[in-house]
mmCIF file of N, CA and C in Angstrom:
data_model
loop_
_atom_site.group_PDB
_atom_site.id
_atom_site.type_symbol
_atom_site.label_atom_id
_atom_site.label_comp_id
_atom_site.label_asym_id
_atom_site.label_seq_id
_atom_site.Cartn_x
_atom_site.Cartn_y
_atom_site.Cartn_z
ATOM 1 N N UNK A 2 -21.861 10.333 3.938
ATOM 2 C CA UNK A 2 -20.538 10.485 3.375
ATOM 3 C C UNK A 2 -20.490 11.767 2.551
ATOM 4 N N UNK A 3 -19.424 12.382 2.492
ATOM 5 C CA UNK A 3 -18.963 13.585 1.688
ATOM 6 C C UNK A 3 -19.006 13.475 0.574
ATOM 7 N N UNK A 4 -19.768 14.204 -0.321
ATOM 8 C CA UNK A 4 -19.887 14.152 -1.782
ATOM 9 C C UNK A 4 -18.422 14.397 -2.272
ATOM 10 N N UNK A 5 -17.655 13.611 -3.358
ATOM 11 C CA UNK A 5 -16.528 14.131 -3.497
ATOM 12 C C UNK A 5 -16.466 14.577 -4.852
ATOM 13 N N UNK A 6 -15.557 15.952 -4.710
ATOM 14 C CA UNK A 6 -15.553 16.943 -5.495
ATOM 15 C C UNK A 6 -14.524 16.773 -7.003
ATOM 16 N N UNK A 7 -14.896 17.254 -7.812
ATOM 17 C CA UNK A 7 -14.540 17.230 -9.259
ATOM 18 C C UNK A 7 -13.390 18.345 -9.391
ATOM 19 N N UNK A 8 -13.348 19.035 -9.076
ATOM 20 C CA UNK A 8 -12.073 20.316 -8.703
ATOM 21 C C UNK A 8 -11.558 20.995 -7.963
ATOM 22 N N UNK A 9 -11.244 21.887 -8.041
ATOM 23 C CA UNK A 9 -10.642 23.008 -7.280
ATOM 24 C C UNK A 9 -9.852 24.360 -7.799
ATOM 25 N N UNK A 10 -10.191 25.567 -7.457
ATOM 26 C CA UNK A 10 -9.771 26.342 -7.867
ATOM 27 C C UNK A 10 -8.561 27.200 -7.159
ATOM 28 N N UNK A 11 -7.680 27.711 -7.981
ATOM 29 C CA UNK A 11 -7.012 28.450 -7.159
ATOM 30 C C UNK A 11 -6.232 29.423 -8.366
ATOM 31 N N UNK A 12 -6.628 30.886 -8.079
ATOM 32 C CA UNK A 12 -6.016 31.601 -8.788
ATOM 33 C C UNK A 12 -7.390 32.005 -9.854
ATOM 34 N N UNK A 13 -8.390 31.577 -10.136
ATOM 35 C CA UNK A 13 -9.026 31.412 -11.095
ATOM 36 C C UNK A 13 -8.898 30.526 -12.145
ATOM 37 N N UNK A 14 -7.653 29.329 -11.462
ATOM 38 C CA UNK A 14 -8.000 28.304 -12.813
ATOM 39 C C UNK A 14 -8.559 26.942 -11.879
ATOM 40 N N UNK A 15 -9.038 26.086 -12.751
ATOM 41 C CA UNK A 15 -9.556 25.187 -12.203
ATOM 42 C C UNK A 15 -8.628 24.346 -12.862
ATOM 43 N N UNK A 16 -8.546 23.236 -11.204
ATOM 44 C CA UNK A 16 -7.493 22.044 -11.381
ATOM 45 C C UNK A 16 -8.796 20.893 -11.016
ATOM 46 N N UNK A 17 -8.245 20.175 -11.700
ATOM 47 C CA UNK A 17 -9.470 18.159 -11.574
ATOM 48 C C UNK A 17 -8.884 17.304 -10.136
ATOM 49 N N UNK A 18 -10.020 16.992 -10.085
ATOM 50 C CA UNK A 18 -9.640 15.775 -8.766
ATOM 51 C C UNK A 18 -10.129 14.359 -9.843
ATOM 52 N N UNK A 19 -9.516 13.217 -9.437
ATOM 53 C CA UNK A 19 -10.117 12.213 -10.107
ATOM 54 C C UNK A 19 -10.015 10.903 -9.458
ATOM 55 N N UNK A 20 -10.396 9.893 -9.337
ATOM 56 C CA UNK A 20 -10.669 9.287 -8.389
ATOM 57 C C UNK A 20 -10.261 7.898 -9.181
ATOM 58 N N UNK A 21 -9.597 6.917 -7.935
ATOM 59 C CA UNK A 21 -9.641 5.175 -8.141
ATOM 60 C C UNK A 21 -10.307 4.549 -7.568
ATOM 61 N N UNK A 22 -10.681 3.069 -7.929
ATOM 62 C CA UNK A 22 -11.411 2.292 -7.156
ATOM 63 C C UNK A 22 -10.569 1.955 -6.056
ATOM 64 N N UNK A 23 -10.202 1.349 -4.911
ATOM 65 C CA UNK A 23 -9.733 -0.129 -4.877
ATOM 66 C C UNK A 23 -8.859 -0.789 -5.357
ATOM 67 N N UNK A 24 -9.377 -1.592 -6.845
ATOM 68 C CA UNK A 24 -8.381 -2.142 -7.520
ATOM 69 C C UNK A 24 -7.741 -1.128 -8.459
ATOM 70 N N UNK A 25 -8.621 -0.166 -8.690
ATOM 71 C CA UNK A 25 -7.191 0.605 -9.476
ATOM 72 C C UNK A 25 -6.127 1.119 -8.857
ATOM 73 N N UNK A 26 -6.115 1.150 -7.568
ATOM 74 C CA UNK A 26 -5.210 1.992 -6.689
ATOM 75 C C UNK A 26 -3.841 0.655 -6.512
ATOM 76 N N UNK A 27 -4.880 -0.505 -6.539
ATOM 77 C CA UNK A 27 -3.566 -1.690 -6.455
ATOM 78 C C UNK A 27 -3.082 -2.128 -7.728
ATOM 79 N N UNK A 28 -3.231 -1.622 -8.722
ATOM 80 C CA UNK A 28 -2.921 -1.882 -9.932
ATOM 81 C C UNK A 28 -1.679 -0.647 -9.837
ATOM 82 N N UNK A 29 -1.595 0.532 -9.627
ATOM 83 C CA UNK A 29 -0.609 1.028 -9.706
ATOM 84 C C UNK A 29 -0.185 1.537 -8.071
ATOM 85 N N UNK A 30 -0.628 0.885 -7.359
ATOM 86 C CA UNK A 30 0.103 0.648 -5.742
ATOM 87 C C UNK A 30 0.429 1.801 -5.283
ATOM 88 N N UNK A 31 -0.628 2.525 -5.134
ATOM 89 C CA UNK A 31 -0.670 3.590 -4.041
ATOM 90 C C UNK A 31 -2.117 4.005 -4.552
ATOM 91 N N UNK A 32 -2.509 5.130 -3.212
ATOM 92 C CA UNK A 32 -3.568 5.335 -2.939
ATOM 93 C C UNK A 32 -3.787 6.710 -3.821
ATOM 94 N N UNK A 33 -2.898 7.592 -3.680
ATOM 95 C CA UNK A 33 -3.597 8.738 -4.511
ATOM 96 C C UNK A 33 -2.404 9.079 -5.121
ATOM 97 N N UNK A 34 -2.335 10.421 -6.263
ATOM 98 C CA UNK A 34 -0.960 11.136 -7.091
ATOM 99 C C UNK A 34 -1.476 12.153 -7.614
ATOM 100 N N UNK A 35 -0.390 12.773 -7.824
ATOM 101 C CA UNK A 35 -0.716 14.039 -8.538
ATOM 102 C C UNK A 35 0.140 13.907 -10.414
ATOM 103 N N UNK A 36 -0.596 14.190 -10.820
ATOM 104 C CA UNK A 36 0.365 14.280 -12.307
ATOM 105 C C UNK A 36 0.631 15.318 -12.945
ATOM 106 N N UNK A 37 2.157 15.990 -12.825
ATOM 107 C CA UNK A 37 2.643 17.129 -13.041
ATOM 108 C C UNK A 37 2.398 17.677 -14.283
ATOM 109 N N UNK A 38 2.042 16.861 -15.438
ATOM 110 C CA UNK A 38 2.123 17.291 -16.862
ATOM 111 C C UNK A 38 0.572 17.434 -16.828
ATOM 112 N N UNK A 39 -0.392 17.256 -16.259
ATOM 113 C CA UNK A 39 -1.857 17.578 -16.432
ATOM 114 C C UNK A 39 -2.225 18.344 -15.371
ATOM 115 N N UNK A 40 -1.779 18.373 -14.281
ATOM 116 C CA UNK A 40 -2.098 19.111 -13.232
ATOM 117 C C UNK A 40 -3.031 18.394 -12.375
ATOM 118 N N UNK A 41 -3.310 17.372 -11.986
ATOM 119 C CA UNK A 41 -4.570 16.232 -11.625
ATOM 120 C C UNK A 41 -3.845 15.237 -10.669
ATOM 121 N N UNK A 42 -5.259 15.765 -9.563
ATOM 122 C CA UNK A 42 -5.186 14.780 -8.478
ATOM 123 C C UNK A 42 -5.840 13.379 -8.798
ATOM 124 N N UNK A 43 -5.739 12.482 -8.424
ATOM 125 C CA UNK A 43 -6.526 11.215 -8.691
ATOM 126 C C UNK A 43 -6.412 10.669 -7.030
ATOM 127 N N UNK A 44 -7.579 10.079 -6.060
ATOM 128 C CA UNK A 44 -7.533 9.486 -5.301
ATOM 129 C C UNK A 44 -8.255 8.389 -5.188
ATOM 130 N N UNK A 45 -7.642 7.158 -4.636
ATOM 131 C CA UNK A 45 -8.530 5.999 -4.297
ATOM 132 C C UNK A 45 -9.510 6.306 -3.318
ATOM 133 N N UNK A 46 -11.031 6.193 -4.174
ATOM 134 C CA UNK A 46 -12.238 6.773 -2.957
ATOM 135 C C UNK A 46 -12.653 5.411 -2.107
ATOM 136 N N UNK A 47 -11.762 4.702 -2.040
ATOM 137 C CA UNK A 47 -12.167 3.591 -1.206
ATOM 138 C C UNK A 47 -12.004 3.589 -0.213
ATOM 139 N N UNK A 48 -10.668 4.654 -0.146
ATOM 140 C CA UNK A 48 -10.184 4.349 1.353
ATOM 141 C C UNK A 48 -11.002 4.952 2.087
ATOM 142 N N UNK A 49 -10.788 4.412 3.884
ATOM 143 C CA UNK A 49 -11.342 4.565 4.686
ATOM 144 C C UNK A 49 -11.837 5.918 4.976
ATOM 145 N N UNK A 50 -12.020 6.814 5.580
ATOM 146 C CA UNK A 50 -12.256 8.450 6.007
ATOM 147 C C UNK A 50 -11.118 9.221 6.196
ATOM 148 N N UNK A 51 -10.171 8.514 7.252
ATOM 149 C CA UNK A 51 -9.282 9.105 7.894
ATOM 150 C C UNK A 51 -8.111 9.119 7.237
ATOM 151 N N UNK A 52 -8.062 7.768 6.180
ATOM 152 C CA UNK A 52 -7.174 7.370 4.946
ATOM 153 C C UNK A 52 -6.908 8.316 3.907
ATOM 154 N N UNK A 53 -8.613 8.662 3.151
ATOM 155 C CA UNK A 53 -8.491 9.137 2.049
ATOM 156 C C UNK A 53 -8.498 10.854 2.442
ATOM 157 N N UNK A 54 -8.818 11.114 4.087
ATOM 158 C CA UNK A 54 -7.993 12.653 4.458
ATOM 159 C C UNK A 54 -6.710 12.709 4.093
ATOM 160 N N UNK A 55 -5.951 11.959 4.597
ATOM 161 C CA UNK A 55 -4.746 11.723 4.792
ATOM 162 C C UNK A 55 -4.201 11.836 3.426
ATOM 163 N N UNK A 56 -4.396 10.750 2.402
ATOM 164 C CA UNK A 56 -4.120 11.226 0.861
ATOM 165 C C UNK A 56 -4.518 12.636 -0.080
ATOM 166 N N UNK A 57 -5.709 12.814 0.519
ATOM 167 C CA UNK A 57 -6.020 14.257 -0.132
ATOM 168 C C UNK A 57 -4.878 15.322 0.095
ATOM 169 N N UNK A 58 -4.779 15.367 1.338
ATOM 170 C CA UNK A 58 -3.978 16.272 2.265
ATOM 171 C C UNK A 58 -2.261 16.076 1.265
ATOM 172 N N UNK A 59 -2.175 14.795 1.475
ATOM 173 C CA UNK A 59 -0.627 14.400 0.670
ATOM 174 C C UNK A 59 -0.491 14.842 -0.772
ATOM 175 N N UNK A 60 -1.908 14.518 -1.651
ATOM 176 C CA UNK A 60 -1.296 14.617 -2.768
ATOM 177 C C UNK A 60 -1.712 16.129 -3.136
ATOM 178 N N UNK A 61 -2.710 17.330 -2.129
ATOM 179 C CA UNK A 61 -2.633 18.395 -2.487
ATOM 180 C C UNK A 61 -1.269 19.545 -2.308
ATOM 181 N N UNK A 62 -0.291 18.926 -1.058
ATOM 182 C CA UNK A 62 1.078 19.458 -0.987
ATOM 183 C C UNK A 62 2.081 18.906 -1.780
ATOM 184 N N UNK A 63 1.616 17.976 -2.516
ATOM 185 C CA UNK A 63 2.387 17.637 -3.958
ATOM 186 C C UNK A 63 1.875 18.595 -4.762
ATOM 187 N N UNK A 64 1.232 19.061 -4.931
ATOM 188 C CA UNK A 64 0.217 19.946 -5.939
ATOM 189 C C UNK A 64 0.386 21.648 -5.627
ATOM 190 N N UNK A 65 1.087 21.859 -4.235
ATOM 191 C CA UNK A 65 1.773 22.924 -4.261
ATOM 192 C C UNK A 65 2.953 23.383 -3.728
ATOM 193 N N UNK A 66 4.091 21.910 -4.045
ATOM 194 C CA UNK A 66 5.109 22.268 -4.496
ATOM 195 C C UNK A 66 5.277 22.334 -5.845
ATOM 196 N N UNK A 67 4.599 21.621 -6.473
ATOM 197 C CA UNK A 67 4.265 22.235 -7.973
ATOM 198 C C UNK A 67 4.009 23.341 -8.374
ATOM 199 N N UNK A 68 2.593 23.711 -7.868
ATOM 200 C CA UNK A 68 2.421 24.920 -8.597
ATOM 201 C C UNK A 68 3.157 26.266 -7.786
ATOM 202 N N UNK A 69 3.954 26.014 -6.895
ATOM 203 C CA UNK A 69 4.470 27.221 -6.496
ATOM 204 C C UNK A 69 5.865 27.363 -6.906
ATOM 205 N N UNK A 70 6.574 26.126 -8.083
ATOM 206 C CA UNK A 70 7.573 25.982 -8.503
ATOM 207 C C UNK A 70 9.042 25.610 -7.433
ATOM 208 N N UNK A 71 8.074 25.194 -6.674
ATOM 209 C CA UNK A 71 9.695 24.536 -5.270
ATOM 210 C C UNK A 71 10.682 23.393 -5.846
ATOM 211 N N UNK A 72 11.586 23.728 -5.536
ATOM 212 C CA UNK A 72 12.713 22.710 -6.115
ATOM 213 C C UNK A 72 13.370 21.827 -5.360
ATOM 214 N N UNK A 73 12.450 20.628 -4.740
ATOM 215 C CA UNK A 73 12.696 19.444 -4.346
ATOM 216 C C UNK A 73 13.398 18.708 -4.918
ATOM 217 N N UNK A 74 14.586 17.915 -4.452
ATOM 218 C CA UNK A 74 14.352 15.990 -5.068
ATOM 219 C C UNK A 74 13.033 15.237 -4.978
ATOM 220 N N UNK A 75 12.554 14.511 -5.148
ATOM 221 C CA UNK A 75 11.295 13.333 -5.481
ATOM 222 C C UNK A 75 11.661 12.819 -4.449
ATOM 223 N N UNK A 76 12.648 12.526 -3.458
ATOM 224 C CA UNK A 76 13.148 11.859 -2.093
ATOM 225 C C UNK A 76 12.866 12.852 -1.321
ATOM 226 N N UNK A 77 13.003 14.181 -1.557
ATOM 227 C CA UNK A 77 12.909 14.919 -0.237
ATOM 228 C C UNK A 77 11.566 15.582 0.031
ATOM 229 N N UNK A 78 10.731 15.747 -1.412
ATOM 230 C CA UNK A 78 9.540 16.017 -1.467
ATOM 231 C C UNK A 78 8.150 15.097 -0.655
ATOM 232 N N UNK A 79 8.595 13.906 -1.097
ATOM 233 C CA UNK A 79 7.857 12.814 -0.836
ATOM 234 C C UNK A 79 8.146 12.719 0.846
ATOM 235 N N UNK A 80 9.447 12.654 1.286
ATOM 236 C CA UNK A 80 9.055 12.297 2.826
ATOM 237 C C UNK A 80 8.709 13.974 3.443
ATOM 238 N N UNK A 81 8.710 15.367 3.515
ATOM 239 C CA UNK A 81 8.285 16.033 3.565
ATOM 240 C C UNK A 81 6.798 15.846 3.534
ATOM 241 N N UNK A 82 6.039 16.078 2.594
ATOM 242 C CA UNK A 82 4.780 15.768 2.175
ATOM 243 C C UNK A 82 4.025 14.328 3.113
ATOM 244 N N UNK A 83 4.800 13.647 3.302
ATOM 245 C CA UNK A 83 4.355 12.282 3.571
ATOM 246 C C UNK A 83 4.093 13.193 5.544
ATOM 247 N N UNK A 84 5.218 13.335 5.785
ATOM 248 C CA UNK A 84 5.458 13.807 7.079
ATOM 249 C C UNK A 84 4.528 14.897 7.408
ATOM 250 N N UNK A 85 4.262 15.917 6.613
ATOM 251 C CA UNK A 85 3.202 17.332 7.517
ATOM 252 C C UNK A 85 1.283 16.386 6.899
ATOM 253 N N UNK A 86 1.070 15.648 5.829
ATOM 254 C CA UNK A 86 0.116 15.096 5.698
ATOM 255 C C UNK A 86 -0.690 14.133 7.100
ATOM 256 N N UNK A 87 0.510 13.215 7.515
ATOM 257 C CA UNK A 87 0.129 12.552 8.435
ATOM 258 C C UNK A 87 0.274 13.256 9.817
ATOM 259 N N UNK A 88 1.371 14.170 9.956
ATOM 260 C CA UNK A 88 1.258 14.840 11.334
ATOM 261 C C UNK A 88 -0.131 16.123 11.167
ATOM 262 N N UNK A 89 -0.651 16.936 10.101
ATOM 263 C CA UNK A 89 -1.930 17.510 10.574
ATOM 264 C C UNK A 89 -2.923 16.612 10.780
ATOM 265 N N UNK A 90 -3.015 15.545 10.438
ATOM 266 C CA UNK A 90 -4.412 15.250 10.254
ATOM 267 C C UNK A 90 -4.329 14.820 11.298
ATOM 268 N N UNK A 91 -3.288 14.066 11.990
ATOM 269 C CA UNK A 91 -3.186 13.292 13.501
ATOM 270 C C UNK A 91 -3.727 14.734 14.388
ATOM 271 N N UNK A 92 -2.886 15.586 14.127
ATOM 272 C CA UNK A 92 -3.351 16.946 14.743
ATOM 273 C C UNK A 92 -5.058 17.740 15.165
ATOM 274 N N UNK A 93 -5.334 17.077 14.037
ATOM 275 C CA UNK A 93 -6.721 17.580 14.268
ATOM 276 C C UNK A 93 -7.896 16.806 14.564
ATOM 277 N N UNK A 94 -7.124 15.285 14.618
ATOM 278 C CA UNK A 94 -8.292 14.718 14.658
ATOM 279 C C UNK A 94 -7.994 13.742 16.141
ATOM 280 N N UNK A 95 -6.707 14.628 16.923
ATOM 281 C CA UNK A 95 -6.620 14.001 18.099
ATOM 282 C C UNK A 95 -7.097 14.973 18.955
ATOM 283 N N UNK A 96 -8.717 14.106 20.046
ATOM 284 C CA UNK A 96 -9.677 14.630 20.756
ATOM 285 C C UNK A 96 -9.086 15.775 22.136
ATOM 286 N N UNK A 97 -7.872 15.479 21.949
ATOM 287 C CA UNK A 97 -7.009 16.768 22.806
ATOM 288 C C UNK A 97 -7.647 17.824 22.085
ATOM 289 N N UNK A 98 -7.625 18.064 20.780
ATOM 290 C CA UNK A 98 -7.358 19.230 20.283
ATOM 291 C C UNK A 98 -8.766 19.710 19.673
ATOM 292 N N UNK A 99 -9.465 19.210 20.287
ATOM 293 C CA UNK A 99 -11.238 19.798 19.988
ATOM 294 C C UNK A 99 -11.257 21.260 19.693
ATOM 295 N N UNK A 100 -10.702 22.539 20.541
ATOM 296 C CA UNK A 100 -10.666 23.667 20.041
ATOM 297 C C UNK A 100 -10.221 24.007 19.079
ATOM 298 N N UNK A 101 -9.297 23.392 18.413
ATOM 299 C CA UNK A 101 -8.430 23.727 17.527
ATOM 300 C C UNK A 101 -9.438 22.849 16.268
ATOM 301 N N UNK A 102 -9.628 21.830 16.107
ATOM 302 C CA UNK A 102 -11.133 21.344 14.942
ATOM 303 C C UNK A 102 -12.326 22.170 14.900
ATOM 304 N N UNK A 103 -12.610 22.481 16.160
ATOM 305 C CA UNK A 103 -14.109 23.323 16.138
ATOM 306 C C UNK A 103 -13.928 25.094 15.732
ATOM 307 N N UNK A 104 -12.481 25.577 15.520
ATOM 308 C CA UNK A 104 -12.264 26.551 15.149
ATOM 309 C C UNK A 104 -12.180 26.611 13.824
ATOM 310 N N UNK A 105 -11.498 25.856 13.222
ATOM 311 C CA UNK A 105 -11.344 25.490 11.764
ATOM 312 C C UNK A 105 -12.240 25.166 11.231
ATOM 313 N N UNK A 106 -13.018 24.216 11.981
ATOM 314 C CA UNK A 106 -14.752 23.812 11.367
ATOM 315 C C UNK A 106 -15.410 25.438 10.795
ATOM 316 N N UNK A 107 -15.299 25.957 12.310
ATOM 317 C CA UNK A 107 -16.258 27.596 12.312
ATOM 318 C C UNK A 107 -15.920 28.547 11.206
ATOM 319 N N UNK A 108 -14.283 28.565 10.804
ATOM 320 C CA UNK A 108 -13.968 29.567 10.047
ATOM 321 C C UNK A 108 -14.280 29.138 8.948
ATOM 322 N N UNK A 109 -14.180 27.443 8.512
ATOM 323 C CA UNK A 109 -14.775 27.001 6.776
ATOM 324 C C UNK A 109 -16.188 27.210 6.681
ATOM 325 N N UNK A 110 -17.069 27.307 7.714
ATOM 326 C CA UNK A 110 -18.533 27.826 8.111
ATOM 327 C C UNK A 110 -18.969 29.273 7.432
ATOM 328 N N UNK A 111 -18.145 29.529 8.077
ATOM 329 C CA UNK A 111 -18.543 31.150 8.206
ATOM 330 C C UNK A 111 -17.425 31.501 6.863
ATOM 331 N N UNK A 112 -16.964 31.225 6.162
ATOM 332 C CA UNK A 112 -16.535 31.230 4.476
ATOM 333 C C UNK A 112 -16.626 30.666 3.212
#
């Protein structure tokens, strides 16, 4: 399993990842979020592989319509976000599209 990571940088500042169990994720009923006033991802590391892609992916395009100052509704953001989260990852991880994973693999390789 993938060691999971404590941050991320962009710009030269560092932003936090932070993580739920399980039950903390059902205590406030969803799997991952971003929190605009701290800047912090939090994801439930329980979920499955393909799950907690899927949330990473979601709550990091929450994280830059934020920091790029886009001016969504919370309705239009959310199904946006919800929508390109689940259509890349379907994208890349459907075995049609092997060239297109093994290219992306190569270029995070070779950077």
């Amino acid at each position: 399993m993938a060691r999971l990571p404590t941050h991320f940088i962009i710009d030269r500042k560092k932003f936090y990842l932070k993580y739920w169990t399980q039950e903390q994720a059902n205590k406030v009923q969803c799997d991952g979020e971003f929190d605009t006033d701290n800047a912090v991802i939090t994801i439930n590391k329980d979920l499955k592989p393909k799950d907690k892609l899927i949330t990473v992916i979601h709550e990091f395009l929450h994280f830059l319509v934020w920091y790029n100052g886009l001016k969504l509704s919370d309705k239009s953001e959310e199904k946006y976000v919800d929508l390109f989260s689940t259509q890349l990852i379907g994208i890349l991880l459907n075995p049609k599209n092997k060239d297109l994973k093994n290219l992306i693999i190569k270029i995070l390789k070779d950077n």
